[in-house]
Amino acid sequence: MPIENTGHEGGPSRDEMGRVELRIKRWLPFPLALAALLTLIAFSPPPANASISRDAYEECLLDKANEARAAAGVGHLQMAHDLVPELREWSRWMRFNDFEHMPSDRRYDILPSDWRTWGENIARHGNDDMPDCTPIHQMWMNSPGHRRNILNPAFRFAAMGTYVDGSGWWATQLFFDANGYNATCAGTFCDDDGSVFETSIETIAAAGITRGCNPPVNTLFCPHDRVTRGEMAAFLARALELPDSGDVEFSDDNRSAFEDAIEMIAAAGITQGCNPPANTRFCPDDHVTRGQMAAFLTRGLSLSSTSAIDFIDDNDSVFESSIERLAAAGITHGCNPPANTRFCPDDHVTRGQMAAFLVRALDS
């Protein structure tokens, strides 16, 4: 199947526009020549029908980009839903015309009037029967210029537009920053639309268990970020409606925004600390593993029943008993669906996963 991709590496600011447009014109022949070369390679004919909707594919591209940005320590992108139709149209145009970037006049008509910088990636993959967007995302991540666009900290917004038919998938990404621009989004947060955890995230937001990850505006939830021990304390203190208590003091949480919540869960016996046997520290910035999360929830919910479920990877874990109690309560099914023979106790918990755990815990 033909696979092609090309991109503008790091879009210009307005005062750089003239110089950058000149450089783009000089760069353009090479990626187009590369694309032409790739199309000469013979592949098997693609299947006839797509196995994923365009909406899901575009949300997948955003999720994958944000996963990569989280791993690189870069802030999350918000989906610019109002720009998606225009990018879908451009992807369709590429399908029936030429595989190339938008001309500058069209791009500037699409961008918000107060844009400050932009970047653009385009790609084609000849398989129209993909379960998700991983192949195209990986193509971009394996290309230095496209990767720079995806990981560029100057970009705060992105729109993804796709087209699919028997020829395969055609995709356009437009990254940008703009003063005063508000991304249109569904629900409470702008970065969880289409996520498998969206319903759980909305549920804990409605219950006041979470406020978001970008105070004070709190338009984002950051579902792919790893949960810290401090954040875990806040989630649990709100979910369990723990009373204020200041009779437990750790030496390393005085400057933490989660100090009150940490003291609440300590007073409730949900945590003892992170440096046994002294347990004088809480380590609020450390990330929580799935095994640790099992222990937090088991203590917080006073779970006692063990399960007949026996995961194959927790026998040597100090959290085995907590994991089995969590499974008995139906709060976890495992980490390798549909078999679910493993729990992955040493994997870190993301904020999206934590939302799902909390909803199941409260339902139980």
Coordinates of C-alpha atoms in Angstrom, one line a residue:
M1 CA 0.0 0.0 0.0
P2 CA 1.4 3.5 -0.8
I3 CA 2.3 5.5 2.2
E4 CA 3.3 9.1 1.8
N5 CA 3.7 12.1 4.1
T6 CA 5.0 15.6 4.0
G7 CA 4.8 18.7 6.2
H8 CA 5.7 22.3 6.9
E9 CA 8.2 22.2 9.7
G10 CA 7.3 24.7 12.4
G11 CA 5.0 27.3 11.0
P12 CA 6.0 31.0 10.9
S13 CA 5.0 33.9 13.0
R14 CA 3.4 36.8 11.1
D15 CA 6.6 38.8 10.9
E16 CA 8.5 35.8 9.5
M17 CA 5.8 34.9 7.0
G18 CA 7.6 36.3 3.9
R19 CA 10.9 34.6 4.6
V20 CA 9.3 31.3 5.5
E21 CA 7.0 31.2 2.4
L22 CA 10.1 31.6 0.3
R23 CA 11.8 28.7 2.1
I24 CA 8.7 26.6 1.7
K25 CA 8.7 27.1 -2.0
R26 CA 12.3 25.9 -2.1
W27 CA 11.6 22.8 0.1
L28 CA 8.4 21.7 -1.8
P29 CA 10.0 19.8 -4.7
F30 CA 11.8 17.4 -2.4
P31 CA 8.9 16.1 -0.4
L32 CA 6.8 15.9 -3.6
A33 CA 9.6 14.0 -5.4
L34 CA 9.8 11.7 -2.4
A35 CA 6.0 11.2 -2.5
A36 CA 6.2 10.4 -6.2
L37 CA 8.9 7.9 -5.6
L38 CA 6.9 6.1 -2.9
T39 CA 3.9 5.8 -5.2
L40 CA 5.9 3.8 -7.7
I41 CA 6.4 1.0 -5.1
A42 CA 4.0 -1.9 -5.7
F43 CA 1.8 -3.0 -2.9
S44 CA -1.3 -5.2 -2.6
P45 CA -4.6 -3.5 -3.4
P46 CA -6.4 -2.0 -0.3
P47 CA -9.6 -3.4 1.2
A48 CA -12.8 -1.7 0.1
N49 CA -14.2 -0.4 3.4
A50 CA -12.8 1.7 6.3
S51 CA -13.1 0.0 9.8
I52 CA -13.1 3.3 11.7
S53 CA -15.2 6.4 11.3
R54 CA -13.6 9.8 10.3
D55 CA -14.6 11.3 13.6
A56 CA -12.9 8.5 15.6
Y57 CA -9.8 8.6 13.3
E58 CA -9.4 12.4 13.8
E59 CA -9.8 12.1 17.6
C60 CA -7.3 9.2 17.5
L61 CA -4.8 11.5 15.8
L62 CA -5.3 14.2 18.5
D63 CA -5.0 11.5 21.3
K64 CA -1.8 10.1 19.7
A65 CA -0.3 13.6 19.4
N66 CA -1.1 14.4 23.0
E67 CA 0.3 11.1 24.2
A68 CA 3.5 12.0 22.4
R69 CA 3.5 15.6 23.8
A70 CA 2.9 14.3 27.4
A71 CA 5.8 11.9 27.1
A72 CA 8.0 14.8 25.9
G73 CA 6.7 17.1 28.8
V74 CA 4.9 19.4 26.4
G75 CA 1.4 20.9 27.0
H76 CA -1.6 19.3 25.5
L77 CA -3.3 20.4 22.3
Q78 CA -7.0 21.4 22.2
M79 CA -9.0 20.3 19.2
A80 CA -10.2 23.2 17.0
H81 CA -13.5 21.5 16.1
D82 CA -14.6 24.5 14.0
L83 CA -11.7 24.1 11.6
V84 CA -12.2 20.4 11.0
P85 CA -14.6 20.7 8.1
E86 CA -12.1 22.8 6.1
L87 CA -9.3 20.3 6.7
R88 CA -11.5 17.5 5.7
E89 CA -12.2 19.3 2.5
W90 CA -8.5 19.8 1.9
S91 CA -7.8 16.0 2.5
R92 CA -10.6 15.3 0.0
W93 CA -9.1 17.7 -2.5
M94 CA -5.7 16.0 -2.2
R95 CA -7.4 12.6 -3.0
F96 CA -8.7 13.8 -6.4
N97 CA -6.0 16.4 -7.3
D98 CA -2.4 16.6 -6.0
F99 CA -0.7 15.4 -2.8
E100 CA 0.4 18.8 -1.5
H101 CA 0.1 21.4 1.2
M102 CA -2.6 24.1 1.2
P103 CA -1.6 27.3 -0.6
S104 CA -1.0 30.1 1.8
D105 CA -4.1 32.1 0.9
R106 CA -6.3 29.2 1.7
R107 CA -4.5 28.4 4.9
Y108 CA -4.8 31.9 6.2
D109 CA -8.5 32.0 5.4
I110 CA -8.9 28.9 7.6
L111 CA -6.7 30.1 10.5
P112 CA -8.2 32.4 13.2
S113 CA -7.7 36.0 12.4
D114 CA -5.4 36.5 15.3
W115 CA -3.1 33.6 14.6
R116 CA 0.5 33.9 15.7
T117 CA 2.2 30.7 14.4
W118 CA 1.2 27.6 12.6
G119 CA 2.5 24.2 11.3
E120 CA 1.0 21.7 8.9
N121 CA 1.4 18.0 8.3
I122 CA -0.2 16.0 5.5
A123 CA -0.1 12.2 4.9
R124 CA -1.6 9.4 2.8
H125 CA -1.8 5.7 3.7
G126 CA -3.0 3.3 1.1
N127 CA -4.9 1.0 3.5
D128 CA -8.4 2.1 4.1
D129 CA -9.2 -0.8 6.6
M130 CA -7.3 0.4 9.7
P131 CA -8.5 -0.2 13.2
D132 CA -7.0 3.1 14.3
C133 CA -4.8 6.0 13.3
T134 CA -1.5 4.5 14.5
P135 CA 0.1 3.9 11.0
I136 CA -0.2 7.6 9.9
H137 CA 0.7 8.9 13.4
Q138 CA 3.8 6.7 13.4
M139 CA 4.8 7.9 9.9
W140 CA 4.7 11.5 11.2
M141 CA 6.6 10.6 14.4
N142 CA 9.3 8.9 12.3
S143 CA 9.9 12.0 10.2
P144 CA 11.9 14.8 12.0
G145 CA 9.9 17.7 10.5
H146 CA 6.5 16.3 11.3
R147 CA 7.6 15.2 14.7
R148 CA 8.7 18.8 15.4
N149 CA 5.3 20.0 14.5
I150 CA 3.6 17.5 16.8
L151 CA 5.9 18.3 19.7
N152 CA 6.2 22.0 19.2
P153 CA 5.4 23.7 22.5
A154 CA 4.4 27.0 20.7
F155 CA 1.2 25.3 19.4
R156 CA -1.8 25.2 21.7
F157 CA -4.5 24.2 19.2
A158 CA -4.8 21.6 16.4
A159 CA -7.4 20.6 13.9
M160 CA -7.4 17.2 12.2
G161 CA -9.2 16.5 8.9
T162 CA -9.4 13.3 7.0
Y163 CA -10.8 11.7 3.9
V164 CA -11.2 8.0 3.2
D165 CA -12.3 5.8 0.3
G166 CA -10.9 2.7 -1.5
S167 CA -7.6 4.5 -2.2
G168 CA -6.9 4.8 1.5
W169 CA -6.7 7.5 4.2
W170 CA -5.8 11.1 3.5
A171 CA -5.0 13.3 6.5
T172 CA -4.2 16.9 7.2
Q173 CA -3.1 18.3 10.6
L174 CA -3.1 22.1 11.2
F175 CA -1.3 23.3 14.4
F176 CA -1.5 26.9 15.6
D177 CA -1.6 29.4 18.4
A178 CA -3.9 32.4 18.4
N179 CA -4.6 35.1 20.9
G180 CA -8.2 35.0 22.2
Y181 CA -9.1 31.9 20.3
N182 CA -11.5 29.5 22.2
A183 CA -11.6 25.9 20.9
T184 CA -15.1 24.6 20.5
C185 CA -15.5 21.4 22.4
A186 CA -18.1 19.0 23.6
G187 CA -18.7 18.6 27.3
T188 CA -16.6 20.0 30.2
F189 CA -13.1 19.6 28.8
C190 CA -11.7 20.2 25.3
D191 CA -9.1 17.4 25.2
D192 CA -11.2 14.3 26.0
D193 CA -13.7 14.4 23.1
G194 CA -13.8 10.9 21.6
S195 CA -11.6 9.4 24.4
V196 CA -12.7 6.0 25.7
F197 CA -12.6 7.6 29.2
E198 CA -14.8 10.6 28.2
T199 CA -17.9 9.4 30.0
S200 CA -16.0 8.6 33.2
I201 CA -14.2 12.0 33.0
E202 CA -17.5 13.8 32.6
T203 CA -19.0 11.8 35.5
I204 CA -16.2 12.7 38.0
A205 CA -16.3 16.3 36.8
A206 CA -20.1 16.5 37.4
A207 CA -19.5 15.1 40.9
G208 CA -16.9 17.7 41.7
I209 CA -14.1 15.1 42.0
T210 CA -12.0 16.9 39.3
R211 CA -11.8 20.5 38.1
G212 CA -9.3 20.0 35.3
C213 CA -5.5 20.2 34.8
N214 CA -4.9 23.8 33.6
P215 CA -6.1 26.1 36.3
P216 CA -7.6 28.7 36.5
V217 CA -9.4 28.2 33.2
N218 CA -9.6 24.4 33.6
T219 CA -10.6 23.7 30.0
L220 CA -8.4 20.6 29.9
F221 CA -8.4 17.3 31.8
C222 CA -5.1 15.9 30.4
P223 CA -6.4 12.3 30.1
H224 CA -3.0 10.9 29.0
D225 CA -0.9 12.4 31.8
R226 CA 0.3 10.2 34.5
V227 CA -1.4 10.6 37.9
T228 CA 0.9 11.9 40.7
R229 CA 0.5 10.8 44.3
G230 CA -0.6 14.4 45.1
E231 CA -3.3 14.3 42.4
M232 CA -4.4 10.8 43.7
A233 CA -4.8 12.3 47.2
A234 CA -7.0 15.0 45.8
F235 CA -9.1 12.6 43.7
L236 CA -9.7 10.4 46.8
A237 CA -10.3 13.2 49.3
R238 CA -13.1 14.6 47.1
A239 CA -14.5 11.3 45.9
L240 CA -14.8 9.9 49.5
E241 CA -15.8 13.3 51.0
L242 CA -13.1 13.0 53.6
P243 CA -13.2 15.4 56.6
D244 CA -10.5 18.1 57.0
S245 CA -7.7 16.8 59.2
G246 CA -4.3 18.1 60.0
D247 CA -2.9 15.7 62.5
V248 CA -0.6 13.9 60.1
E249 CA 2.5 15.8 58.9
F250 CA 4.9 14.8 56.1
S251 CA 8.2 16.5 55.6
D252 CA 7.9 17.0 51.8
D253 CA 4.3 18.3 51.2
N254 CA 4.4 21.7 52.7
R255 CA 4.7 23.4 49.3
S256 CA 2.4 21.1 47.5
A257 CA -1.0 22.3 46.2
F258 CA -2.3 19.0 47.5
E259 CA -1.1 19.2 51.1
D260 CA -4.6 19.4 52.6
A261 CA -5.8 16.4 50.6
I262 CA -2.6 14.4 51.5
E263 CA -3.3 15.0 55.2
M264 CA -6.9 14.0 54.8
I265 CA -6.1 10.6 53.2
A266 CA -3.3 10.0 55.8
A267 CA -5.8 10.7 58.6
A268 CA -8.2 8.2 57.0
G269 CA -5.5 5.5 56.9
I270 CA -5.5 5.4 53.1
T271 CA -1.7 6.2 53.1
Q272 CA 1.1 5.8 55.5
G273 CA 3.8 7.5 53.4
C274 CA 6.4 6.6 50.8
N275 CA 9.5 5.8 52.8
P276 CA 8.8 2.9 55.1
P277 CA 9.4 2.2 57.9
A278 CA 9.9 5.8 58.9
N279 CA 7.1 7.1 56.6
T280 CA 8.1 10.7 57.1
R281 CA 7.6 11.6 53.4
F282 CA 4.7 11.3 51.0
C283 CA 6.4 11.9 47.6
P284 CA 3.6 14.0 46.2
D285 CA 5.2 14.4 42.7
D286 CA 5.9 10.7 42.2
H287 CA 3.7 8.9 39.7
V288 CA 1.2 6.3 40.9
T289 CA 1.5 2.7 39.6
R290 CA -1.5 0.4 39.1
G291 CA -0.5 -1.6 42.1
Q292 CA -0.3 1.5 44.3
M293 CA -3.6 2.6 43.0
A294 CA -5.1 -0.7 44.0
A295 CA -3.8 -0.2 47.5
F296 CA -5.2 3.3 47.8
L297 CA -8.6 2.3 46.6
T298 CA -8.7 -0.9 48.7
R299 CA -8.0 1.1 51.9
G300 CA -10.2 4.0 50.9
L301 CA -13.2 1.8 50.2
S302 CA -12.5 -0.7 53.0
L303 CA -12.6 -3.6 50.5
S304 CA -12.2 -7.0 52.2
S305 CA -13.5 -9.7 49.8
T306 CA -10.9 -11.4 47.7
S307 CA -11.4 -12.6 44.2
A308 CA -11.2 -15.9 42.4
I309 CA -9.6 -14.0 39.6
D310 CA -5.9 -14.7 39.5
F311 CA -3.7 -12.5 37.4
I312 CA -0.6 -14.1 36.1
D313 CA 1.7 -11.0 36.7
D314 CA 0.9 -10.0 40.3
N315 CA 2.2 -13.0 42.3
D316 CA 5.4 -11.3 43.3
S317 CA 3.8 -7.9 43.9
V318 CA 3.4 -6.5 47.4
F319 CA 0.0 -5.3 46.2
E320 CA -1.4 -8.7 45.2
S321 CA -4.0 -8.8 48.0
S322 CA -5.2 -5.3 47.1
I323 CA -5.4 -6.2 43.4
E324 CA -7.5 -9.2 44.1
R325 CA -9.9 -7.2 46.3
L326 CA -10.2 -4.6 43.5
A327 CA -11.0 -7.3 41.0
A328 CA -13.6 -8.9 43.4
A329 CA -15.4 -5.5 43.6
G330 CA -15.5 -5.2 39.8
I331 CA -13.3 -2.1 39.8
T332 CA -10.7 -3.7 37.6
H333 CA -10.9 -6.4 34.9
G334 CA -7.3 -6.4 33.9
C335 CA -4.9 -4.6 31.5
N336 CA -4.9 -6.9 28.4
P337 CA -8.5 -7.1 27.1
P338 CA -10.2 -9.2 26.1
A339 CA -8.3 -12.0 27.8
N340 CA -7.6 -9.9 30.9
T341 CA -5.1 -12.4 32.4
R342 CA -2.8 -9.6 33.5
F343 CA -3.0 -6.6 35.8
C344 CA 0.2 -4.7 34.9
P345 CA 0.9 -3.7 38.6
D346 CA 4.0 -1.7 37.7
D347 CA 2.5 0.4 34.9
H348 CA 1.7 4.0 35.7
V349 CA -2.0 5.1 35.9
T350 CA -3.1 7.9 33.5
R351 CA -5.7 10.5 34.5
G352 CA -8.2 9.0 32.1
Q353 CA -7.7 5.5 33.6
M354 CA -8.0 7.0 37.1
A355 CA -11.4 8.5 36.1
A356 CA -12.6 5.1 35.1
F357 CA -11.4 3.4 38.3
L358 CA -13.1 6.1 40.4
V359 CA -16.4 5.7 38.6
R360 CA -16.4 2.0 39.0
A361 CA -15.3 2.3 42.6
L362 CA -18.1 4.7 43.5
D363 CA -20.7 2.6 41.6
S364 CA -19.6 -0.5 43.6

